[in-house]
Amino acid sequence: MRRALRLAQKGKGRTSPNPMVGAVLVRKGQVIGEGFHAKAGEPHAEILALSQAGSQATEATLYVNLEPCSHQGRTPPCAPAVIQAGVRRVVVGMEDPNPLVKGRGLEMLRNAGLDVEVGLLEPDCRRLNESFVKYICTRQPFVTLKIASTLDGKIATAQGESKWITGEKARKLVQRLRNESDGVLVGIGTILKDDPLLTPRLKGGKNPFRIVLDSRLRIPDQARVLEKIPEKTILITSAGAPEQRIEELKKKGIQVLILDTVERKINLRTLLPRLGEMGITSLLVEGGSEVNGSFLREGLMDKILLFFSPKILGGQALEMFGGKGIEKLEDAYQIDQIKVKKVGEDILIEGYPKK
């Protein structure tokens, strides 16, 4: 199963809106076939493993991190193929949360007389496909908040300078995170201050949707997110934005969504379902202090990645979370399942907020 998980990870950032799946066929203690789902619309992991094994699949054991599908989608269902190949036993990491599949693939396998076991390394399997699980259950993207900070929690100097707080290795990791995400979100303040391109500068990298919160459409025409790959840029604005400006941007091929506001800020609770409707299953938030604070206060953060640089700014430098803070310690936001690792000269803390 660990091998199946490692295989599944090879499709990271390419399978959306499908899950990442790896499959390993074993017979008499020997691996006879394996595969992983590389991209939405391409063959599923089980089919590739069966194809590699050929006639040896008879009486073999299939290890797969997610329940084999039983419905016709863009590709044929996998459960019937597993049965037809003569596989004797199937070990599944987790049941598929998709209502079209949930339990039906397992039932089909059992009804055909196969020995089926479910739940091996289930926490690891669920973690691997955390974006898919949330999206398929709520139709909203999985939100990861990424922050680069000094040791004293500052994300920019008092004059607004923030390039570069973290080192090269941390920045390269962020490029990979963009490559694996369907969308990257920032506020208009970040665009005006840094003019980021928000693309993964990786060879063969996938360009995510660049999403900008801009309630008054202050974004300048020369902003790089407008000039480069405009069809992958989504501007989120309000009914108060100038209509002429909206039309000008749309003519450039840029998507403009008009949403309601709360205290003159884009309503994030309205935004996430709209992004889900567009097929965005994972969202990397790289906002500034105010955007970070809004996602935190609204309870819309599913995961947090804190990159701490071994620097201290002190004084009136910009805090990582803006807006009104917690007044009582007992009400503090609690981060769970903490992982800590060194990334070059920086420290990465990964965790999940307790809901």
mmCIF file of C-alpha atoms in Angstrom:
data_model
loop_
_atom_site.group_PDB
_atom_site.id
_atom_site.type_symbol
_atom_site.label_atom_id
_atom_site.label_comp_id
_atom_site.label_asym_id
_atom_site.label_seq_id
_atom_site.Cartn_x
_atom_site.Cartn_y
_atom_site.Cartn_z
ATOM 1 C CA MET A 1 0.000 0.000 0.000
ATOM 2 C CA ARG A 2 2.883 2.379 0.686
ATOM 3 C CA ARG A 3 4.136 1.658 -2.821
ATOM 4 C CA ALA A 4 0.654 2.430 -4.167
ATOM 5 C CA LEU A 5 0.695 5.771 -2.330
ATOM 6 C CA ARG A 6 4.120 6.658 -3.717
ATOM 7 C CA LEU A 7 2.901 5.844 -7.215
ATOM 8 C CA ALA A 8 -0.259 7.909 -6.707
ATOM 9 C CA GLN A 9 1.815 10.965 -5.773
ATOM 10 C CA LYS A 10 3.346 10.969 -9.248
ATOM 11 C CA GLY A 11 0.060 12.382 -10.524
ATOM 12 C CA LYS A 12 0.056 15.273 -8.050
ATOM 13 C CA GLY A 13 -1.246 18.457 -9.631
ATOM 14 C CA ARG A 14 -2.368 16.674 -12.825
ATOM 15 C CA THR A 15 -5.396 14.555 -11.925
ATOM 16 C CA SER A 16 -7.853 17.272 -10.792
ATOM 17 C CA PRO A 17 -10.806 16.998 -10.468
ATOM 18 C CA ASN A 18 -10.026 13.289 -10.124
ATOM 19 C CA PRO A 19 -8.187 11.821 -7.116
ATOM 20 C CA MET A 20 -4.607 10.574 -7.114
ATOM 21 C CA VAL A 21 -4.571 6.787 -7.295
ATOM 22 C CA GLY A 22 -1.818 4.197 -7.370
ATOM 23 C CA ALA A 23 -2.233 0.443 -7.808
ATOM 24 C CA VAL A 24 0.067 -2.523 -7.226
ATOM 25 C CA LEU A 25 -0.650 -6.148 -8.226
ATOM 26 C CA VAL A 26 1.133 -8.846 -6.240
ATOM 27 C CA ARG A 27 1.221 -12.592 -6.875
ATOM 28 C CA LYS A 28 3.194 -15.093 -4.810
ATOM 29 C CA GLY A 29 5.096 -12.262 -3.120
ATOM 30 C CA GLN A 30 6.166 -10.653 -6.399
ATOM 31 C CA VAL A 31 4.987 -7.383 -7.926
ATOM 32 C CA ILE A 32 3.583 -8.264 -11.349
ATOM 33 C CA GLY A 33 1.991 -4.975 -12.310
ATOM 34 C CA GLU A 34 1.599 -1.395 -11.140
ATOM 35 C CA GLY A 35 0.355 1.962 -12.340
ATOM 36 C CA PHE A 36 -0.897 5.389 -11.360
ATOM 37 C CA HIS A 37 -3.501 7.817 -12.654
ATOM 38 C CA ALA A 38 -1.424 10.431 -14.469
ATOM 39 C CA LYS A 39 -4.060 12.874 -15.697
ATOM 40 C CA ALA A 40 -7.840 13.345 -15.802
ATOM 41 C CA GLY A 41 -9.194 11.530 -18.848
ATOM 42 C CA GLU A 42 -6.286 9.075 -19.018
ATOM 43 C CA PRO A 43 -6.407 5.397 -17.878
ATOM 44 C CA HIS A 44 -6.886 4.720 -14.172
ATOM 45 C CA ALA A 45 -4.205 3.129 -12.016
ATOM 46 C CA GLU A 46 -5.947 -0.261 -11.775
ATOM 47 C CA ILE A 47 -6.268 -0.569 -15.559
ATOM 48 C CA LEU A 48 -2.575 0.185 -16.066
ATOM 49 C CA ALA A 49 -1.545 -2.355 -13.407
ATOM 50 C CA LEU A 50 -3.791 -5.033 -14.940
ATOM 51 C CA SER A 51 -2.450 -4.301 -18.412
ATOM 52 C CA GLN A 52 1.129 -4.686 -17.189
ATOM 53 C CA ALA A 53 0.363 -7.942 -15.375
ATOM 54 C CA GLY A 54 -1.576 -9.546 -18.238
ATOM 55 C CA SER A 55 -2.614 -13.146 -17.585
ATOM 56 C CA GLN A 56 -0.579 -13.202 -14.351
ATOM 57 C CA ALA A 57 -3.318 -11.090 -12.710
ATOM 58 C CA THR A 58 -5.320 -14.298 -12.134
ATOM 59 C CA GLU A 59 -5.373 -15.124 -8.411
ATOM 60 C CA ALA A 60 -3.297 -12.006 -7.616
ATOM 61 C CA THR A 61 -3.840 -9.399 -4.885
ATOM 62 C CA LEU A 62 -4.516 -5.798 -5.865
ATOM 63 C CA TYR A 63 -3.435 -2.984 -3.541
ATOM 64 C CA VAL A 64 -5.029 0.381 -4.328
ATOM 65 C CA ASN A 65 -5.287 3.503 -2.165
ATOM 66 C CA LEU A 66 -8.863 4.338 -3.245
ATOM 67 C CA GLU A 67 -11.940 2.214 -3.923
ATOM 68 C CA PRO A 68 -12.068 1.081 -7.586
ATOM 69 C CA CYS A 69 -14.756 3.001 -9.465
ATOM 70 C CA SER A 70 -17.931 1.296 -10.640
ATOM 71 C CA HIS A 71 -19.419 3.988 -12.882
ATOM 72 C CA GLN A 72 -18.738 5.129 -16.428
ATOM 73 C CA GLY A 73 -16.993 8.501 -16.496
ATOM 74 C CA ARG A 74 -14.468 9.821 -19.003
ATOM 75 C CA THR A 75 -12.922 6.350 -18.823
ATOM 76 C CA PRO A 76 -14.494 2.881 -18.292
ATOM 77 C CA PRO A 77 -15.106 1.658 -14.707
ATOM 78 C CA CYS A 78 -12.308 -0.233 -12.958
ATOM 79 C CA ALA A 79 -14.181 -2.690 -10.706
ATOM 80 C CA PRO A 80 -15.536 -4.809 -13.610
ATOM 81 C CA ALA A 81 -12.045 -4.941 -15.156
ATOM 82 C CA VAL A 82 -10.571 -6.191 -11.866
ATOM 83 C CA ILE A 83 -13.204 -8.928 -11.707
ATOM 84 C CA GLN A 84 -12.737 -9.921 -15.331
ATOM 85 C CA ALA A 85 -8.962 -10.209 -14.869
ATOM 86 C CA GLY A 86 -9.440 -12.908 -12.211
ATOM 87 C CA VAL A 87 -7.952 -10.985 -9.295
ATOM 88 C CA ARG A 88 -8.558 -12.945 -6.077
ATOM 89 C CA ARG A 89 -8.115 -10.301 -3.364
ATOM 90 C CA VAL A 90 -8.366 -6.495 -3.252
ATOM 91 C CA VAL A 91 -6.888 -4.361 -0.448
ATOM 92 C CA VAL A 92 -8.277 -0.816 -0.491
ATOM 93 C CA GLY A 93 -6.911 2.133 1.472
ATOM 94 C CA MET A 94 -10.179 4.070 1.748
ATOM 95 C CA GLU A 95 -13.719 4.128 0.447
ATOM 96 C CA ASP A 96 -14.371 6.665 -2.305
ATOM 97 C CA PRO A 97 -16.379 9.620 -0.868
ATOM 98 C CA ASN A 98 -17.849 10.332 -4.322
ATOM 99 C CA PRO A 99 -21.608 9.578 -4.098
ATOM 100 C CA LEU A 100 -21.420 8.015 -7.569
ATOM 101 C CA VAL A 101 -18.960 5.426 -6.285
ATOM 102 C CA LYS A 102 -19.179 5.295 -2.465
ATOM 103 C CA GLY A 103 -19.258 1.622 -1.528
ATOM 104 C CA ARG A 104 -20.605 0.466 -4.891
ATOM 105 C CA GLY A 105 -17.252 -0.610 -6.257
ATOM 106 C CA LEU A 106 -16.553 -2.599 -3.089
ATOM 107 C CA GLU A 107 -19.993 -4.206 -3.251
ATOM 108 C CA MET A 108 -19.474 -5.184 -6.876
ATOM 109 C CA LEU A 109 -16.151 -6.830 -6.031
ATOM 110 C CA ARG A 110 -17.600 -8.728 -3.057
ATOM 111 C CA ASN A 111 -20.637 -9.875 -5.019
ATOM 112 C CA ALA A 112 -18.259 -11.347 -7.585
ATOM 113 C CA GLY A 113 -16.618 -13.433 -4.854
ATOM 114 C CA LEU A 114 -13.439 -11.413 -4.338
ATOM 115 C CA ASP A 115 -11.887 -11.078 -0.885
ATOM 116 C CA VAL A 116 -12.013 -7.338 -0.094
ATOM 117 C CA GLU A 117 -10.251 -5.513 2.749
ATOM 118 C CA VAL A 118 -10.744 -1.779 3.387
ATOM 119 C CA GLY A 119 -8.866 0.700 5.597
ATOM 120 C CA LEU A 120 -5.172 -0.158 5.262
ATOM 121 C CA LEU A 121 -3.195 3.064 5.906
ATOM 122 C CA GLU A 122 -6.470 4.982 5.642
ATOM 123 C CA PRO A 123 -5.171 8.201 7.326
ATOM 124 C CA ASP A 124 -2.316 8.358 4.806
ATOM 125 C CA CYS A 125 -4.695 7.671 1.917
ATOM 126 C CA ARG A 126 -7.100 10.361 3.090
ATOM 127 C CA ARG A 127 -4.280 12.885 3.566
ATOM 128 C CA LEU A 128 -2.976 12.253 0.048
ATOM 129 C CA ASN A 129 -6.357 13.106 -1.479
ATOM 130 C CA GLU A 130 -7.448 15.759 1.029
ATOM 131 C CA SER A 131 -8.317 18.242 -1.728
ATOM 132 C CA PHE A 132 -10.405 15.689 -3.611
ATOM 133 C CA VAL A 133 -12.215 14.571 -0.449
ATOM 134 C CA LYS A 134 -13.258 18.105 0.489
ATOM 135 C CA TYR A 135 -14.221 19.069 -3.050
ATOM 136 C CA ILE A 136 -16.275 15.955 -3.742
ATOM 137 C CA CYS A 137 -18.121 16.303 -0.408
ATOM 138 C CA THR A 138 -18.692 20.083 -0.385
ATOM 139 C CA ARG A 139 -18.053 21.232 -3.974
ATOM 140 C CA GLN A 140 -15.631 23.786 -2.549
ATOM 141 C CA PRO A 141 -11.846 23.911 -2.950
ATOM 142 C CA PHE A 142 -9.451 22.771 -0.251
ATOM 143 C CA VAL A 143 -7.806 25.953 1.066
ATOM 144 C CA THR A 144 -4.104 26.017 1.965
ATOM 145 C CA LEU A 145 -2.764 29.214 3.513
ATOM 146 C CA LYS A 146 0.933 29.788 2.753
ATOM 147 C CA ILE A 147 2.834 32.426 4.714
ATOM 148 C CA ALA A 148 6.509 33.428 4.643
ATOM 149 C CA SER A 149 7.479 35.116 7.884
ATOM 150 C CA THR A 150 10.375 36.142 10.091
ATOM 151 C CA LEU A 151 10.803 34.470 13.474
ATOM 152 C CA ASP A 152 8.845 37.290 15.098
ATOM 153 C CA GLY A 153 5.854 36.825 12.792
ATOM 154 C CA LYS A 154 6.494 39.662 10.331
ATOM 155 C CA ILE A 155 5.783 39.299 6.613
ATOM 156 C CA ALA A 156 7.187 42.672 5.495
ATOM 157 C CA THR A 157 9.138 45.603 6.853
ATOM 158 C CA ALA A 158 7.418 48.775 8.084
ATOM 159 C CA GLN A 159 8.025 50.187 4.565
ATOM 160 C CA GLY A 160 6.402 47.140 2.941
ATOM 161 C CA GLU A 161 9.536 45.360 1.715
ATOM 162 C CA SER A 162 9.054 41.583 1.587
ATOM 163 C CA LYS A 163 11.411 40.259 -1.134
ATOM 164 C CA TRP A 164 12.821 37.949 -0.089
ATOM 165 C CA ILE A 165 12.040 36.915 3.485
ATOM 166 C CA THR A 166 12.690 33.223 2.864
ATOM 167 C CA GLY A 167 15.573 31.527 1.084
ATOM 168 C CA GLU A 168 15.833 29.988 -2.373
ATOM 169 C CA LYS A 169 14.892 26.428 -1.366
ATOM 170 C CA ALA A 170 11.696 27.608 0.323
ATOM 171 C CA ARG A 171 10.781 29.666 -2.746
ATOM 172 C CA LYS A 172 11.339 26.653 -4.998
ATOM 173 C CA LEU A 173 9.017 24.613 -2.793
ATOM 174 C CA VAL A 174 6.355 27.301 -3.202
ATOM 175 C CA GLN A 175 6.753 27.007 -6.988
ATOM 176 C CA ARG A 176 5.984 23.296 -6.668
ATOM 177 C CA LEU A 177 2.956 24.059 -4.506
ATOM 178 C CA ARG A 178 1.614 26.366 -7.234
ATOM 179 C CA ASN A 179 2.243 23.642 -9.786
ATOM 180 C CA GLU A 180 0.118 21.244 -7.701
ATOM 181 C CA SER A 181 -2.769 23.687 -7.095
ATOM 182 C CA ASP A 182 -5.761 24.497 -9.278
ATOM 183 C CA GLY A 183 -5.767 28.108 -8.147
ATOM 184 C CA VAL A 184 -3.515 30.666 -6.426
ATOM 185 C CA LEU A 185 -5.192 33.576 -4.642
ATOM 186 C CA VAL A 186 -3.862 36.989 -3.594
ATOM 187 C CA GLY A 187 -5.329 40.359 -2.662
ATOM 188 C CA ILE A 188 -5.018 43.515 -4.752
ATOM 189 C CA GLY A 189 -2.502 44.869 -2.226
ATOM 190 C CA THR A 190 -0.040 42.124 -3.190
ATOM 191 C CA ILE A 191 -0.510 42.915 -6.893
ATOM 192 C CA LEU A 192 0.063 46.655 -6.389
ATOM 193 C CA LYS A 193 3.111 46.136 -4.170
ATOM 194 C CA ASP A 194 4.910 43.138 -5.721
ATOM 195 C CA ASP A 195 3.341 42.651 -9.192
ATOM 196 C CA PRO A 196 3.758 38.841 -8.978
ATOM 197 C CA LEU A 197 3.206 36.556 -11.956
ATOM 198 C CA LEU A 198 1.935 33.721 -9.702
ATOM 199 C CA THR A 199 3.025 30.932 -12.038
ATOM 200 C CA PRO A 200 5.187 27.931 -11.170
ATOM 201 C CA ARG A 201 8.490 28.675 -12.809
ATOM 202 C CA LEU A 202 9.154 24.983 -13.394
ATOM 203 C CA LYS A 203 9.969 23.200 -16.629
ATOM 204 C CA GLY A 204 6.740 21.629 -17.843
ATOM 205 C CA GLY A 205 4.837 23.186 -14.929
ATOM 206 C CA LYS A 206 1.076 23.625 -14.892
ATOM 207 C CA ASN A 207 -0.254 27.172 -14.717
ATOM 208 C CA PRO A 208 -2.925 27.487 -12.024
ATOM 209 C CA PHE A 209 -5.722 30.020 -12.155
ATOM 210 C CA ARG A 210 -4.464 33.336 -10.713
ATOM 211 C CA ILE A 211 -7.266 34.729 -8.550
ATOM 212 C CA VAL A 212 -7.155 38.334 -7.360
ATOM 213 C CA LEU A 213 -9.471 39.887 -4.758
ATOM 214 C CA ASP A 214 -10.074 43.422 -6.045
ATOM 215 C CA SER A 215 -13.420 44.873 -4.945
ATOM 216 C CA ARG A 216 -12.885 48.196 -6.774
ATOM 217 C CA LEU A 217 -10.859 46.899 -9.749
ATOM 218 C CA ARG A 218 -7.780 48.953 -8.954
ATOM 219 C CA ILE A 219 -5.547 46.497 -10.804
ATOM 220 C CA PRO A 220 -3.353 48.319 -13.378
ATOM 221 C CA ASP A 221 -3.405 47.299 -17.047
ATOM 222 C CA GLN A 222 0.313 46.527 -16.953
ATOM 223 C CA ALA A 223 -0.012 44.044 -14.074
ATOM 224 C CA ARG A 224 1.753 40.835 -15.052
ATOM 225 C CA VAL A 225 -1.223 38.626 -14.144
ATOM 226 C CA LEU A 226 -3.220 40.473 -16.821
ATOM 227 C CA GLU A 227 -0.567 40.471 -19.527
ATOM 228 C CA LYS A 228 0.637 36.870 -19.189
ATOM 229 C CA ILE A 229 -1.879 34.051 -19.830
ATOM 230 C CA PRO A 230 -4.954 36.316 -19.290
ATOM 231 C CA GLU A 231 -7.360 33.395 -19.723
ATOM 232 C CA LYS A 232 -5.971 31.918 -16.496
ATOM 233 C CA THR A 233 -6.669 35.103 -14.504
ATOM 234 C CA ILE A 234 -9.849 35.558 -12.459
ATOM 235 C CA LEU A 235 -10.616 38.942 -10.912
ATOM 236 C CA ILE A 236 -13.037 38.906 -7.993
ATOM 237 C CA THR A 237 -14.782 42.239 -7.619
ATOM 238 C CA SER A 238 -17.983 43.838 -6.324
ATOM 239 C CA ALA A 239 -21.062 45.526 -7.761
ATOM 240 C CA GLY A 240 -19.366 48.844 -6.955
ATOM 241 C CA ALA A 241 -16.660 48.297 -9.586
ATOM 242 C CA PRO A 242 -16.891 50.511 -12.728
ATOM 243 C CA GLU A 243 -18.889 48.724 -15.446
ATOM 244 C CA GLN A 244 -16.673 50.100 -18.205
ATOM 245 C CA ARG A 245 -13.588 48.693 -16.483
ATOM 246 C CA ILE A 246 -15.258 45.287 -16.161
ATOM 247 C CA GLU A 247 -15.992 45.204 -19.903
ATOM 248 C CA GLU A 248 -12.444 46.296 -20.783
ATOM 249 C CA LEU A 249 -10.979 43.441 -18.759
ATOM 250 C CA LYS A 250 -13.387 40.867 -20.183
ATOM 251 C CA LYS A 251 -12.400 41.884 -23.731
ATOM 252 C CA LYS A 252 -8.822 40.909 -22.837
ATOM 253 C CA GLY A 253 -10.010 37.391 -22.041
ATOM 254 C CA ILE A 254 -9.905 37.873 -18.267
ATOM 255 C CA GLN A 255 -12.676 36.361 -16.167
ATOM 256 C CA VAL A 256 -14.397 38.842 -13.856
ATOM 257 C CA LEU A 257 -16.677 37.573 -11.085
ATOM 258 C CA ILE A 258 -18.938 40.041 -9.280
ATOM 259 C CA LEU A 259 -19.663 38.926 -5.710
ATOM 260 C CA ASP A 260 -21.276 40.452 -2.655
ATOM 261 C CA THR A 261 -19.188 42.110 0.036
ATOM 262 C CA VAL A 262 -19.033 42.112 3.821
ATOM 263 C CA GLU A 263 -17.710 45.341 5.376
ATOM 264 C CA ARG A 264 -16.474 46.399 1.903
ATOM 265 C CA LYS A 265 -14.497 43.180 1.471
ATOM 266 C CA ILE A 266 -15.273 40.292 -0.884
ATOM 267 C CA ASN A 267 -17.452 37.704 0.825
ATOM 268 C CA LEU A 268 -15.143 34.692 0.969
ATOM 269 C CA ARG A 269 -18.018 32.383 1.915
ATOM 270 C CA THR A 270 -19.638 33.231 -1.417
ATOM 271 C CA LEU A 271 -16.361 32.999 -3.298
ATOM 272 C CA LEU A 272 -15.400 29.417 -2.452
ATOM 273 C CA PRO A 273 -18.586 27.793 -3.857
ATOM 274 C CA ARG A 274 -18.191 29.830 -7.052
ATOM 275 C CA LEU A 275 -14.624 28.600 -7.462
ATOM 276 C CA GLY A 276 -15.880 25.066 -6.856
ATOM 277 C CA GLU A 277 -18.411 25.501 -9.671
ATOM 278 C CA MET A 278 -15.471 26.330 -11.941
ATOM 279 C CA GLY A 279 -13.808 22.998 -11.088
ATOM 280 C CA ILE A 280 -11.152 24.468 -8.791
ATOM 281 C CA THR A 281 -10.544 21.745 -6.197
ATOM 282 C CA SER A 282 -7.448 23.172 -4.465
ATOM 283 C CA LEU A 283 -6.656 26.783 -3.614
ATOM 284 C CA LEU A 284 -3.290 28.109 -2.465
ATOM 285 C CA VAL A 285 -3.730 31.438 -0.663
ATOM 286 C CA GLU A 286 -0.640 33.655 -0.870
ATOM 287 C CA GLY A 287 -2.304 36.813 0.347
ATOM 288 C CA GLY A 288 -1.008 39.590 2.491
ATOM 289 C CA SER A 289 -1.870 40.366 6.091
ATOM 290 C CA GLU A 290 -5.528 41.327 5.493
ATOM 291 C CA VAL A 291 -6.324 38.362 3.239
ATOM 292 C CA ASN A 292 -4.654 35.961 5.689
ATOM 293 C CA GLY A 293 -6.652 37.444 8.549
ATOM 294 C CA SER A 294 -9.933 37.164 6.639
ATOM 295 C CA PHE A 295 -9.483 33.462 5.855
ATOM 296 C CA LEU A 296 -8.486 32.804 9.465
ATOM 297 C CA ARG A 297 -11.430 34.655 11.030
ATOM 298 C CA GLU A 298 -13.956 33.117 8.644
ATOM 299 C CA GLY A 299 -12.718 29.617 9.466
ATOM 300 C CA LEU A 300 -12.099 28.886 5.780
ATOM 301 C CA MET A 301 -8.526 27.652 6.097
ATOM 302 C CA ASP A 302 -8.133 23.870 5.748
ATOM 303 C CA LYS A 303 -4.347 23.761 6.061
ATOM 304 C CA ILE A 304 -1.546 26.164 6.902
ATOM 305 C CA LEU A 305 2.070 26.251 5.755
ATOM 306 C CA LEU A 306 4.265 28.632 7.737
ATOM 307 C CA PHE A 307 7.760 29.265 6.382
ATOM 308 C CA PHE A 308 9.861 30.882 9.123
ATOM 309 C CA SER A 309 13.058 32.634 8.111
ATOM 310 C CA PRO A 310 15.847 33.028 10.722
ATOM 311 C CA LYS A 311 15.391 36.793 10.746
ATOM 312 C CA ILE A 312 13.844 39.285 13.183
ATOM 313 C CA LEU A 313 12.370 42.629 12.089
ATOM 314 C CA GLY A 314 10.721 43.904 15.265
ATOM 315 C CA GLY A 315 8.973 47.252 15.632
ATOM 316 C CA GLN A 316 6.075 48.209 13.375
ATOM 317 C CA ALA A 317 6.764 45.638 10.660
ATOM 318 C CA LEU A 318 3.693 43.992 9.048
ATOM 319 C CA GLU A 319 2.116 41.115 10.973
ATOM 320 C CA MET A 320 1.153 37.870 9.215
ATOM 321 C CA PHE A 321 -2.527 38.169 10.228
ATOM 322 C CA GLY A 322 -4.265 41.530 9.953
ATOM 323 C CA GLY A 323 -7.570 42.701 11.391
ATOM 324 C CA LYS A 324 -9.031 42.197 14.832
ATOM 325 C CA GLY A 325 -7.276 39.527 16.835
ATOM 326 C CA ILE A 326 -8.409 37.170 19.587
ATOM 327 C CA GLU A 327 -9.052 38.813 22.962
ATOM 328 C CA LYS A 328 -9.033 35.700 25.165
ATOM 329 C CA LEU A 329 -6.333 33.044 25.029
ATOM 330 C CA GLU A 330 -8.960 30.318 25.414
ATOM 331 C CA ASP A 331 -10.450 31.402 22.074
ATOM 332 C CA ALA A 332 -7.161 31.120 20.158
ATOM 333 C CA TYR A 333 -7.146 29.219 16.878
ATOM 334 C CA GLN A 334 -5.683 25.794 17.555
ATOM 335 C CA ILE A 335 -3.439 24.132 14.958
ATOM 336 C CA ASP A 336 -3.331 20.333 14.989
ATOM 337 C CA GLN A 337 -1.311 17.529 13.352
ATOM 338 C CA ILE A 338 1.835 19.650 13.347
ATOM 339 C CA LYS A 339 4.813 18.697 11.184
ATOM 340 C CA VAL A 340 8.106 20.599 11.276
ATOM 341 C CA LYS A 341 10.974 20.336 8.807
ATOM 342 C CA LYS A 342 13.963 22.316 7.632
ATOM 343 C CA VAL A 343 13.834 23.765 4.105
ATOM 344 C CA GLY A 344 17.250 25.159 3.344
ATOM 345 C CA GLU A 345 17.903 27.859 5.943
ATOM 346 C CA ASP A 346 14.184 28.179 6.780
ATOM 347 C CA ILE A 347 11.771 26.198 8.946
ATOM 348 C CA LEU A 348 8.450 24.920 7.580
ATOM 349 C CA ILE A 349 5.578 24.287 9.979
ATOM 350 C CA GLU A 350 2.621 22.434 8.486
ATOM 351 C CA GLY A 351 -0.652 21.955 10.319
ATOM 352 C CA TYR A 352 -4.427 21.778 10.198
ATOM 353 C CA PRO A 353 -6.809 24.014 12.148
ATOM 354 C CA LYS A 354 -9.078 22.243 14.595
ATOM 355 C CA LYS A 355 -12.626 22.665 13.340
#
